[in-house]
mmCIF file with all atom_site columns, C-alpha atoms in Angstrom:
data_model
loop_
_atom_site.group_PDB
_atom_site.id
_atom_site.type_symbol
_atom_site.label_atom_id
_atom_site.label_alt_id
_atom_site.label_comp_id
_atom_site.label_asym_id
_atom_site.label_entity_id
_atom_site.label_seq_id
_atom_site.pdbx_PDB_ins_code
_atom_site.Cartn_x
_atom_site.Cartn_y
_atom_site.Cartn_z
_atom_site.occupancy
_atom_site.B_iso_or_equiv
_atom_site.pdbx_formal_charge
_atom_site.auth_seq_id
_atom_site.auth_comp_id
_atom_site.auth_asym_id
_atom_site.auth_atom_id
_atom_site.pdbx_PDB_model_num
ATOM 1   C CA . MET V 1 1   ? -5.568  31.431 -0.449 1.00 43.00 ? 1   MET V CA 1
ATOM 2   C CA . ALA V 1 2   ? -8.974  31.533 0.288  1.00 56.00 ? 2   ALA V CA 1
ATOM 3   C CA . GLN V 1 3   ? -11.632 34.114 -2.345 1.00 76.00 ? 3   GLN V CA 1
ATOM 4   C CA . MET V 1 4   ? -13.282 36.741 -0.231 1.00 89.00 ? 4   MET V CA 1
ATOM 5   C CA . ASN V 1 5   ? -17.308 35.558 0.942  1.00 92.00 ? 5   ASN V CA 1
ATOM 6   C CA . LEU V 1 6   ? -19.825 37.326 2.288  1.00 95.00 ? 6   LEU V CA 1
ATOM 7   C CA . ALA V 1 7   ? -21.950 34.645 2.058  1.00 95.00 ? 7   ALA V CA 1
ATOM 8   C CA . ARG V 1 8   ? -22.161 35.464 6.226  1.00 96.00 ? 8   ARG V CA 1
ATOM 9   C CA . LEU V 1 9   ? -22.794 39.098 5.763  1.00 96.00 ? 9   LEU V CA 1
ATOM 10  C CA . GLN V 1 10  ? -25.892 38.850 3.270  1.00 96.00 ? 10  GLN V CA 1
ATOM 11  C CA . SER V 1 11  ? -27.393 36.319 5.406  1.00 96.00 ? 11  SER V CA 1
ATOM 12  C CA . CYS V 1 12  ? -27.060 38.620 8.312  1.00 97.00 ? 12  CYS V CA 1
ATOM 13  C CA . MET V 1 13  ? -28.286 41.806 6.384  1.00 97.00 ? 13  MET V CA 1
ATOM 14  C CA . ALA V 1 14  ? -31.357 39.207 4.573  1.00 96.00 ? 14  ALA V CA 1
ATOM 15  C CA . ARG V 1 15  ? -32.466 38.400 7.964  1.00 97.00 ? 15  ARG V CA 1
ATOM 16  C CA . ALA V 1 16  ? -32.655 42.252 8.889  1.00 98.00 ? 16  ALA V CA 1
ATOM 17  C CA . ARG V 1 17  ? -34.341 42.917 6.315  1.00 97.00 ? 17  ARG V CA 1
ATOM 18  C CA . ARG V 1 18  ? -36.759 40.377 7.157  1.00 97.00 ? 18  ARG V CA 1
ATOM 19  C CA . GLY V 1 19  ? -37.444 42.403 10.409 1.00 97.00 ? 19  GLY V CA 1
ATOM 20  C CA . GLY V 1 20  ? -35.336 40.077 12.827 1.00 97.00 ? 20  GLY V CA 1
ATOM 21  C CA . GLU V 1 21  ? -33.363 40.965 16.059 1.00 98.00 ? 21  GLU V CA 1
ATOM 22  C CA . LEU V 1 22  ? -29.796 41.011 15.677 1.00 98.00 ? 22  LEU V CA 1
ATOM 23  C CA . THR V 1 23  ? -27.159 42.000 17.862 1.00 98.00 ? 23  THR V CA 1
ATOM 24  C CA . ILE V 1 24  ? -24.197 43.849 16.261 1.00 98.00 ? 24  ILE V CA 1
ATOM 25  C CA . GLY V 1 25  ? -20.770 43.156 18.229 1.00 98.00 ? 25  GLY V CA 1
ATOM 26  C CA . PHE V 1 26  ? -16.890 44.487 17.984 1.00 98.00 ? 26  PHE V CA 1
ATOM 27  C CA . PHE V 1 27  ? -13.852 43.182 19.648 1.00 98.00 ? 27  PHE V CA 1
ATOM 28  C CA . GLY V 1 28  ? -10.558 44.446 19.893 1.00 97.00 ? 28  GLY V CA 1
ATOM 29  C CA . GLY V 1 29  ? -8.651  47.121 21.965 1.00 97.00 ? 29  GLY V CA 1
ATOM 30  C CA . SER V 1 30  ? -8.710  50.811 22.882 1.00 97.00 ? 30  SER V CA 1
ATOM 31  C CA . ILE V 1 31  ? -9.559  52.253 19.954 1.00 98.00 ? 31  ILE V CA 1
ATOM 32  C CA . THR V 1 32  ? -12.453 49.817 19.759 1.00 98.00 ? 32  THR V CA 1
ATOM 33  C CA . GLN V 1 33  ? -13.480 50.760 22.957 1.00 97.00 ? 33  GLN V CA 1
ATOM 34  C CA . GLY V 1 34  ? -13.632 54.551 21.685 1.00 96.00 ? 34  GLY V CA 1
ATOM 35  C CA . CYS V 1 35  ? -10.395 55.575 23.971 1.00 94.00 ? 35  CYS V CA 1
ATOM 36  C CA . ALA V 1 36  ? -10.353 59.456 23.099 1.00 96.00 ? 36  ALA V CA 1
ATOM 37  C CA . ALA V 1 37  ? -13.669 59.722 21.269 1.00 97.00 ? 37  ALA V CA 1
ATOM 38  C CA . SER V 1 38  ? -15.304 62.657 22.870 1.00 97.00 ? 38  SER V CA 1
ATOM 39  C CA . ALA V 1 39  ? -18.526 60.189 23.918 1.00 97.00 ? 39  ALA V CA 1
ATOM 40  C CA . PRO V 1 40  ? -18.962 56.415 23.538 1.00 95.00 ? 40  PRO V CA 1
ATOM 41  C CA . GLU V 1 41  ? -21.114 56.954 20.586 1.00 97.00 ? 41  GLU V CA 1
ATOM 42  C CA . ARG V 1 42  ? -18.721 58.724 18.753 1.00 97.00 ? 42  ARG V CA 1
ATOM 43  C CA . CYS V 1 43  ? -16.614 55.829 18.375 1.00 98.00 ? 43  CYS V CA 1
ATOM 44  C CA . TYR V 1 44  ? -16.585 54.076 14.895 1.00 98.00 ? 44  TYR V CA 1
ATOM 45  C CA . ALA V 1 45  ? -17.693 50.887 16.486 1.00 98.00 ? 45  ALA V CA 1
ATOM 46  C CA . TYR V 1 46  ? -21.259 52.946 17.408 1.00 98.00 ? 46  TYR V CA 1
ATOM 47  C CA . ARG V 1 47  ? -21.238 54.666 14.623 1.00 98.00 ? 47  ARG V CA 1
ATOM 48  C CA . VAL V 1 48  ? -21.457 51.239 12.219 1.00 98.00 ? 48  VAL V CA 1
ATOM 49  C CA . PHE V 1 49  ? -24.041 50.086 14.909 1.00 98.00 ? 49  PHE V CA 1
ATOM 50  C CA . ARG V 1 50  ? -25.954 53.056 13.827 1.00 98.00 ? 50  ARG V CA 1
ATOM 51  C CA . TRP V 1 51  ? -25.628 52.159 9.961  1.00 98.00 ? 51  TRP V CA 1
ATOM 52  C CA . TRP V 1 52  ? -27.397 49.307 10.718 1.00 98.00 ? 52  TRP V CA 1
ATOM 53  C CA . GLU V 1 53  ? -30.056 50.922 12.465 1.00 98.00 ? 53  GLU V CA 1
ATOM 54  C CA . ALA V 1 54  ? -30.520 53.010 9.656  1.00 98.00 ? 54  ALA V CA 1
ATOM 55  C CA . ALA V 1 55  ? -29.615 50.640 6.662  1.00 97.00 ? 55  ALA V CA 1
ATOM 56  C CA . PHE V 1 56  ? -32.771 48.043 8.578  1.00 98.00 ? 56  PHE V CA 1
ATOM 57  C CA . PRO V 1 57  ? -35.433 50.002 10.120 1.00 97.00 ? 57  PRO V CA 1
ATOM 58  C CA . MET V 1 58  ? -37.689 47.203 10.446 1.00 97.00 ? 58  MET V CA 1
ATOM 59  C CA . ALA V 1 59  ? -34.818 45.169 12.313 1.00 98.00 ? 59  ALA V CA 1
ATOM 60  C CA . ARG V 1 60  ? -33.823 45.028 16.271 1.00 98.00 ? 60  ARG V CA 1
ATOM 61  C CA . PHE V 1 61  ? -31.049 45.634 16.950 1.00 98.00 ? 61  PHE V CA 1
ATOM 62  C CA . HIS V 1 62  ? -28.620 44.991 19.988 1.00 98.00 ? 62  HIS V CA 1
ATOM 63  C CA . TYR V 1 63  ? -25.103 46.542 20.746 1.00 98.00 ? 63  TYR V CA 1
ATOM 64  C CA . VAL V 1 64  ? -21.853 45.021 22.105 1.00 98.00 ? 64  VAL V CA 1
ATOM 65  C CA . ASN V 1 65  ? -18.676 47.017 22.124 1.00 98.00 ? 65  ASN V CA 1
ATOM 66  C CA . ALA V 1 66  ? -16.086 44.303 23.881 1.00 98.00 ? 66  ALA V CA 1
ATOM 67  C CA . GLY V 1 67  ? -13.143 46.507 23.791 1.00 97.00 ? 67  GLY V CA 1
ATOM 68  C CA . ILE V 1 68  ? -10.337 46.361 26.097 1.00 97.00 ? 68  ILE V CA 1
ATOM 69  C CA . GLY V 1 69  ? -7.253  49.154 26.512 1.00 95.00 ? 69  GLY V CA 1
ATOM 70  C CA . GLY V 1 70  ? -3.914  47.594 26.266 1.00 93.00 ? 70  GLY V CA 1
ATOM 71  C CA . THR V 1 71  ? -5.540  44.144 25.002 1.00 95.00 ? 71  THR V CA 1
ATOM 72  C CA . GLY V 1 72  ? -3.961  42.022 21.785 1.00 95.00 ? 72  GLY V CA 1
ATOM 73  C CA . SER V 1 73  ? -5.221  38.289 20.604 1.00 96.00 ? 73  SER V CA 1
ATOM 74  C CA . HIS V 1 74  ? -4.218  36.105 23.052 1.00 94.00 ? 74  HIS V CA 1
ATOM 75  C CA . PHE V 1 75  ? -5.951  37.823 25.900 1.00 95.00 ? 75  PHE V CA 1
ATOM 76  C CA . GLY V 1 76  ? -8.808  37.830 22.842 1.00 96.00 ? 76  GLY V CA 1
ATOM 77  C CA . ALA V 1 77  ? -8.664  34.177 22.953 1.00 95.00 ? 77  ALA V CA 1
ATOM 78  C CA . ALA V 1 78  ? -9.094  33.945 26.141 1.00 95.00 ? 78  ALA V CA 1
ATOM 79  C CA . ARG V 1 79  ? -12.310 36.628 26.867 1.00 96.00 ? 79  ARG V CA 1
ATOM 80  C CA . ALA V 1 80  ? -14.203 36.040 23.505 1.00 97.00 ? 80  ALA V CA 1
ATOM 81  C CA . VAL V 1 81  ? -16.995 34.046 25.016 1.00 97.00 ? 81  VAL V CA 1
ATOM 82  C CA . GLU V 1 82  ? -17.711 35.712 27.894 1.00 97.00 ? 82  GLU V CA 1
ATOM 83  C CA . ASP V 1 83  ? -16.733 39.429 26.581 1.00 98.00 ? 83  ASP V CA 1
ATOM 84  C CA . LEU V 1 84  ? -18.627 38.447 23.155 1.00 98.00 ? 84  LEU V CA 1
ATOM 85  C CA . LEU V 1 85  ? -19.805 35.382 22.325 1.00 98.00 ? 85  LEU V CA 1
ATOM 86  C CA . MET V 1 86  ? -22.140 35.283 24.994 1.00 98.00 ? 86  MET V CA 1
ATOM 87  C CA . TYR V 1 87  ? -23.822 37.403 23.878 1.00 98.00 ? 87  TYR V CA 1
ATOM 88  C CA . GLN V 1 88  ? -24.845 35.133 20.567 1.00 98.00 ? 88  GLN V CA 1
ATOM 89  C CA . PRO V 1 89  ? -23.710 38.132 18.014 1.00 98.00 ? 89  PRO V CA 1
ATOM 90  C CA . ASP V 1 90  ? -25.123 38.059 14.502 1.00 98.00 ? 90  ASP V CA 1
ATOM 91  C CA . PHE V 1 91  ? -22.220 40.791 13.109 1.00 98.00 ? 91  PHE V CA 1
ATOM 92  C CA . VAL V 1 92  ? -18.729 41.151 14.319 1.00 98.00 ? 92  VAL V CA 1
ATOM 93  C CA . VAL V 1 93  ? -15.483 43.536 13.494 1.00 98.00 ? 93  VAL V CA 1
ATOM 94  C CA . VAL V 1 94  ? -12.394 42.024 15.042 1.00 98.00 ? 94  VAL V CA 1
ATOM 95  C CA . ASP V 1 95  ? -9.200  44.615 15.401 1.00 97.00 ? 95  ASP V CA 1
ATOM 96  C CA . PHE V 1 96  ? -5.908  43.810 17.877 1.00 97.00 ? 96  PHE V CA 1
ATOM 97  C CA . SER V 1 97  ? -3.647  45.199 14.449 1.00 96.00 ? 97  SER V CA 1
ATOM 98  C CA . VAL V 1 98  ? -2.151  47.600 16.704 1.00 96.00 ? 98  VAL V CA 1
ATOM 99  C CA . ASN V 1 99  ? -1.961  45.763 19.798 1.00 96.00 ? 99  ASN V CA 1
ATOM 100 C CA . ASP V 1 100 ? 0.102   42.412 18.329 1.00 96.00 ? 100 ASP V CA 1
ATOM 101 C CA . ARG V 1 101 ? 2.670   41.592 16.602 1.00 91.00 ? 101 ARG V CA 1
ATOM 102 C CA . GLU V 1 102 ? 3.575   38.784 13.989 1.00 76.00 ? 102 GLU V CA 1
ATOM 103 C CA . ASN V 1 103 ? 4.309   35.694 16.378 1.00 78.00 ? 103 ASN V CA 1
ATOM 104 C CA . GLU V 1 104 ? 0.812   36.201 18.196 1.00 87.00 ? 104 GLU V CA 1
ATOM 105 C CA . ARG V 1 105 ? -0.492  34.804 14.377 1.00 93.00 ? 105 ARG V CA 1
ATOM 106 C CA . GLU V 1 106 ? -1.451  31.981 16.069 1.00 95.00 ? 106 GLU V CA 1
ATOM 107 C CA . ALA V 1 107 ? -3.795  33.257 18.987 1.00 96.00 ? 107 ALA V CA 1
ATOM 108 C CA . TYR V 1 108 ? -5.345  35.825 15.970 1.00 97.00 ? 108 TYR V CA 1
ATOM 109 C CA . GLU V 1 109 ? -6.251  32.411 14.174 1.00 97.00 ? 109 GLU V CA 1
ATOM 110 C CA . GLY V 1 110 ? -7.732  30.946 17.877 1.00 97.00 ? 110 GLY V CA 1
ATOM 111 C CA . VAL V 1 111 ? -10.070 34.397 18.025 1.00 97.00 ? 111 VAL V CA 1
ATOM 112 C CA . LEU V 1 112 ? -11.222 33.964 14.563 1.00 98.00 ? 112 LEU V CA 1
ATOM 113 C CA . ARG V 1 113 ? -11.674 29.966 14.719 1.00 97.00 ? 113 ARG V CA 1
ATOM 114 C CA . ARG V 1 114 ? -14.008 31.029 17.953 1.00 97.00 ? 114 ARG V CA 1
ATOM 115 C CA . MET V 1 115 ? -15.764 33.174 16.214 1.00 98.00 ? 115 MET V CA 1
ATOM 116 C CA . LEU V 1 116 ? -16.594 31.717 13.279 1.00 97.00 ? 116 LEU V CA 1
ATOM 117 C CA . SER V 1 117 ? -17.486 28.002 15.213 1.00 97.00 ? 117 SER V CA 1
ATOM 118 C CA . TRP V 1 118 ? -19.542 29.902 17.473 1.00 98.00 ? 118 TRP V CA 1
ATOM 119 C CA . PRO V 1 119 ? -23.607 28.860 16.975 1.00 97.00 ? 119 PRO V CA 1
ATOM 120 C CA . SER V 1 120 ? -24.688 32.210 15.912 1.00 97.00 ? 120 SER V CA 1
ATOM 121 C CA . ALA V 1 121 ? -22.697 31.430 13.174 1.00 96.00 ? 121 ALA V CA 1
ATOM 122 C CA . PRO V 1 122 ? -21.356 35.451 13.106 1.00 98.00 ? 122 PRO V CA 1
ATOM 123 C CA . ALA V 1 123 ? -20.124 37.788 10.016 1.00 98.00 ? 123 ALA V CA 1
ATOM 124 C CA . VAL V 1 124 ? -16.533 38.553 10.515 1.00 98.00 ? 124 VAL V CA 1
ATOM 125 C CA . VAL V 1 125 ? -15.204 41.723 9.612  1.00 98.00 ? 125 VAL V CA 1
ATOM 126 C CA . LEU V 1 126 ? -11.151 42.576 10.497 1.00 98.00 ? 126 LEU V CA 1
ATOM 127 C CA . LEU V 1 127 ? -10.779 45.648 11.145 1.00 98.00 ? 127 LEU V CA 1
ATOM 128 C CA . ASN V 1 128 ? -6.422  46.754 10.720 1.00 98.00 ? 128 ASN V CA 1
ATOM 129 C CA . ASN V 1 129 ? -5.892  50.410 12.082 1.00 97.00 ? 129 ASN V CA 1
ATOM 130 C CA . ILE V 1 130 ? -2.772  52.304 12.369 1.00 97.00 ? 130 ILE V CA 1
ATOM 131 C CA . ASP V 1 131 ? 0.088   53.447 14.894 1.00 97.00 ? 131 ASP V CA 1
ATOM 132 C CA . TYR V 1 132 ? -0.063  56.868 13.117 1.00 96.00 ? 132 TYR V CA 1
ATOM 133 C CA . ASN V 1 133 ? 3.786   57.484 14.490 1.00 95.00 ? 133 ASN V CA 1
ATOM 134 C CA . THR V 1 134 ? 5.801   54.550 13.413 1.00 95.00 ? 134 THR V CA 1
ATOM 135 C CA . GLY V 1 135 ? 3.133   53.367 10.454 1.00 95.00 ? 135 GLY V CA 1
ATOM 136 C CA . TYR V 1 136 ? 2.868   50.495 12.623 1.00 96.00 ? 136 TYR V CA 1
ATOM 137 C CA . THR V 1 137 ? -0.322  47.678 12.098 1.00 97.00 ? 137 THR V CA 1
ATOM 138 C CA . ALA V 1 138 ? -0.234  43.648 12.357 1.00 96.00 ? 138 ALA V CA 1
ATOM 139 C CA . GLN V 1 139 ? -1.919  44.101 9.144  1.00 96.00 ? 139 GLN V CA 1
ATOM 140 C CA . ASP V 1 140 ? -0.402  42.107 6.409  1.00 95.00 ? 140 ASP V CA 1
ATOM 141 C CA . CYS V 1 141 ? -0.065  39.287 9.417  1.00 95.00 ? 141 CYS V CA 1
ATOM 142 C CA . HIS V 1 142 ? -3.791  39.313 10.510 1.00 96.00 ? 142 HIS V CA 1
ATOM 143 C CA . ASN V 1 143 ? -5.085  39.409 6.581  1.00 96.00 ? 143 ASN V CA 1
ATOM 144 C CA . GLN V 1 144 ? -3.041  36.239 5.926  1.00 95.00 ? 144 GLN V CA 1
ATOM 145 C CA . VAL V 1 145 ? -5.027  34.641 8.550  1.00 96.00 ? 145 VAL V CA 1
ATOM 146 C CA . GLY V 1 146 ? -8.472  36.449 7.019  1.00 97.00 ? 146 GLY V CA 1
ATOM 147 C CA . ASP V 1 147 ? -7.185  35.658 3.821  1.00 96.00 ? 147 ASP V CA 1
ATOM 148 C CA . TRP V 1 148 ? -7.417  31.613 4.883  1.00 96.00 ? 148 TRP V CA 1
ATOM 149 C CA . TYR V 1 149 ? -10.619 31.765 6.377  1.00 96.00 ? 149 TYR V CA 1
ATOM 150 C CA . GLY V 1 150 ? -12.312 34.310 2.896  1.00 96.00 ? 150 GLY V CA 1
ATOM 151 C CA . LEU V 1 151 ? -13.014 37.450 6.030  1.00 97.00 ? 151 LEU V CA 1
ATOM 152 C CA . PRO V 1 152 ? -12.967 40.235 4.426  1.00 97.00 ? 152 PRO V CA 1
ATOM 153 C CA . HIS V 1 153 ? -10.764 43.057 5.644  1.00 96.00 ? 153 HIS V CA 1
ATOM 154 C CA . VAL V 1 154 ? -11.239 47.080 6.166  1.00 97.00 ? 154 VAL V CA 1
ATOM 155 C CA . SER V 1 155 ? -6.860  48.475 5.731  1.00 97.00 ? 155 SER V CA 1
ATOM 156 C CA . LEU V 1 156 ? -6.367  51.923 7.635  1.00 97.00 ? 156 LEU V CA 1
ATOM 157 C CA . ARG V 1 157 ? -2.962  51.543 5.986  1.00 97.00 ? 157 ARG V CA 1
ATOM 158 C CA . ASP V 1 158 ? -3.937  51.558 2.467  1.00 97.00 ? 158 ASP V CA 1
ATOM 159 C CA . THR V 1 159 ? -6.847  54.174 3.123  1.00 97.00 ? 159 THR V CA 1
ATOM 160 C CA . VAL V 1 160 ? -7.658  57.139 5.275  1.00 97.00 ? 160 VAL V CA 1
ATOM 161 C CA . TYR V 1 161 ? -3.126  56.746 6.204  1.00 97.00 ? 161 TYR V CA 1
ATOM 162 C CA . ARG V 1 162 ? -1.943  56.939 2.911  1.00 97.00 ? 162 ARG V CA 1
ATOM 163 C CA . ARG V 1 163 ? -4.656  60.364 2.510  1.00 97.00 ? 163 ARG V CA 1
ATOM 164 C CA . MET V 1 164 ? -2.292  61.427 5.352  1.00 97.00 ? 164 MET V CA 1
ATOM 165 C CA . LEU V 1 165 ? 0.724   60.682 3.718  1.00 97.00 ? 165 LEU V CA 1
ATOM 166 C CA . ALA V 1 166 ? -0.748  62.734 0.775  1.00 98.00 ? 166 ALA V CA 1
ATOM 167 C CA . GLY V 1 167 ? -1.236  65.849 2.288  1.00 97.00 ? 167 GLY V CA 1
ATOM 168 C CA . GLU V 1 168 ? -5.119  65.285 2.547  1.00 97.00 ? 168 GLU V CA 1
ATOM 169 C CA . PHE V 1 169 ? -5.436  65.560 6.530  1.00 95.00 ? 169 PHE V CA 1
ATOM 170 C CA . THR V 1 170 ? -3.070  66.298 9.858  1.00 96.00 ? 170 THR V CA 1
ATOM 171 C CA . ARG V 1 171 ? -2.093  63.380 12.104 1.00 97.00 ? 171 ARG V CA 1
ATOM 172 C CA . GLU V 1 172 ? -3.041  65.861 14.435 1.00 97.00 ? 172 GLU V CA 1
ATOM 173 C CA . GLU V 1 173 ? -7.355  65.617 13.301 1.00 96.00 ? 173 GLU V CA 1
ATOM 174 C CA . LEU V 1 174 ? -7.003  61.608 12.650 1.00 97.00 ? 174 LEU V CA 1
ATOM 175 C CA . THR V 1 175 ? -5.556  60.955 16.260 1.00 97.00 ? 175 THR V CA 1
ATOM 176 C CA . PRO V 1 176 ? -4.662  63.017 19.227 1.00 97.00 ? 176 PRO V CA 1
ATOM 177 C CA . ASP V 1 177 ? -2.003  61.140 19.928 1.00 96.00 ? 177 ASP V CA 1
ATOM 178 C CA . GLY V 1 178 ? -0.667  59.590 17.329 1.00 95.00 ? 178 GLY V CA 1
ATOM 179 C CA . LEU V 1 179 ? -2.418  56.274 17.922 1.00 96.00 ? 179 LEU V CA 1
ATOM 180 C CA . HIS V 1 180 ? -6.224  56.363 19.806 1.00 97.00 ? 180 HIS V CA 1
ATOM 181 C CA . PRO V 1 181 ? -9.026  58.088 16.068 1.00 98.00 ? 181 PRO V CA 1
ATOM 182 C CA . SER V 1 182 ? -10.368 61.970 17.209 1.00 98.00 ? 182 SER V CA 1
ATOM 183 C CA . ASP V 1 183 ? -14.191 62.130 16.842 1.00 98.00 ? 183 ASP V CA 1
ATOM 184 C CA . LYS V 1 184 ? -12.692 62.725 13.031 1.00 97.00 ? 184 LYS V CA 1
ATOM 185 C CA . GLY V 1 185 ? -10.087 59.545 12.490 1.00 98.00 ? 185 GLY V CA 1
ATOM 186 C CA . HIS V 1 186 ? -13.571 57.414 14.490 1.00 98.00 ? 186 HIS V CA 1
ATOM 187 C CA . GLY V 1 187 ? -15.799 59.167 11.636 1.00 98.00 ? 187 GLY V CA 1
ATOM 188 C CA . LEU V 1 188 ? -13.293 58.098 8.625  1.00 98.00 ? 188 LEU V CA 1
ATOM 189 C CA . ILE V 1 189 ? -12.308 54.453 9.971  1.00 98.00 ? 189 ILE V CA 1
ATOM 190 C CA . ALA V 1 190 ? -16.585 53.839 10.065 1.00 98.00 ? 190 ALA V CA 1
ATOM 191 C CA . ALA V 1 191 ? -16.578 55.394 6.700  1.00 98.00 ? 191 ALA V CA 1
ATOM 192 C CA . GLU V 1 192 ? -14.747 52.679 5.924  1.00 98.00 ? 192 GLU V CA 1
ATOM 193 C CA . ILE V 1 193 ? -16.544 49.508 7.228  1.00 98.00 ? 193 ILE V CA 1
ATOM 194 C CA . THR V 1 194 ? -19.967 50.693 6.465  1.00 98.00 ? 194 THR V CA 1
ATOM 195 C CA . ALA V 1 195 ? -18.172 51.127 3.033  1.00 97.00 ? 195 ALA V CA 1
ATOM 196 C CA . LEU V 1 196 ? -17.860 48.039 2.758  1.00 97.00 ? 196 LEU V CA 1
ATOM 197 C CA . LEU V 1 197 ? -21.235 46.608 3.844  1.00 97.00 ? 197 LEU V CA 1
ATOM 198 C CA . GLU V 1 198 ? -22.761 48.630 1.765  1.00 96.00 ? 198 GLU V CA 1
ATOM 199 C CA . ALA V 1 199 ? -20.675 46.512 -1.196 1.00 93.00 ? 199 ALA V CA 1
ATOM 200 C CA . ALA V 1 200 ? -22.065 43.853 0.494  1.00 94.00 ? 200 ALA V CA 1
ATOM 201 C CA . ARG V 1 201 ? -25.782 44.588 0.951  1.00 93.00 ? 201 ARG V CA 1
ATOM 202 C CA . THR V 1 202 ? -26.114 45.895 -3.074 1.00 90.00 ? 202 THR V CA 1
ATOM 203 C CA . GLY V 1 203 ? -23.395 42.771 -4.177 1.00 86.00 ? 203 GLY V CA 1
ATOM 204 C CA . PRO V 1 204 ? -24.555 39.587 -5.791 1.00 87.00 ? 204 PRO V CA 1
ATOM 205 C CA . GLU V 1 205 ? -25.760 36.584 -3.428 1.00 88.00 ? 205 GLU V CA 1
ATOM 206 C CA . GLU V 1 206 ? -22.052 33.854 -2.252 1.00 89.00 ? 206 GLU V CA 1
ATOM 207 C CA . ALA V 1 207 ? -23.128 31.028 -1.258 1.00 90.00 ? 207 ALA V CA 1
ATOM 208 C CA . GLU V 1 208 ? -20.250 30.117 2.189  1.00 90.00 ? 208 GLU V CA 1
ATOM 209 C CA . ALA V 1 209 ? -17.936 28.118 1.805  1.00 87.00 ? 209 ALA V CA 1
ATOM 210 C CA . PRO V 1 210 ? -17.225 25.084 4.363  1.00 90.00 ? 210 PRO V CA 1
ATOM 211 C CA . LEU V 1 211 ? -14.541 26.054 7.497  1.00 92.00 ? 211 LEU V CA 1
ATOM 212 C CA . PRO V 1 212 ? -10.955 25.063 6.628  1.00 93.00 ? 212 PRO V CA 1
ATOM 213 C CA . ALA V 1 213 ? -8.909  23.597 8.340  1.00 95.00 ? 213 ALA V CA 1
ATOM 214 C CA . PRO V 1 214 ? -6.219  25.887 10.137 1.00 94.00 ? 214 PRO V CA 1
ATOM 215 C CA . LEU V 1 215 ? -3.881  27.832 8.987  1.00 91.00 ? 215 LEU V CA 1
#
């Protein structure tokens, strides 16, 4: 299993520090699309995009939200180029964790390999959302693939969902239907992602590892 590697993410941030032009992308289903957020700018994806703008004011950023409700990795592998990669992203968050099942691991790996081998060499972060009604998430399956490629990942099961079970939040505060986050839920997702980004920004520089053979 590969260790988490932040080299691509740090390279992306170095270009932003120098005042470069970067494209920040998001690829997933209805949660990424922003379903149940009160406005598009309140979804987790746009909040993370705004973090990049605030963290690197000298850079110029473009936002691409390629979330489509009800889609998983099988459709994602087919639409990755047309919906996201054609924009040459520098950074991508990927989340199909509530739409995929265990038997879709190969399709999920196909999505990741297509991104990692794309000419723009985007830094890829895996997001694992959760069904707040049932506790279902494809996190374990997805992280097994992600770990093979050394990709950083963020878990809602291990953070926000656990805090909900401990009584810090009610389910109704986080989601109106048990699945799609409210504005507060989207804010908490964004906070977990930006915490990872802050750690990468302040951590020691890493060297990029070569793309391994398929898992």
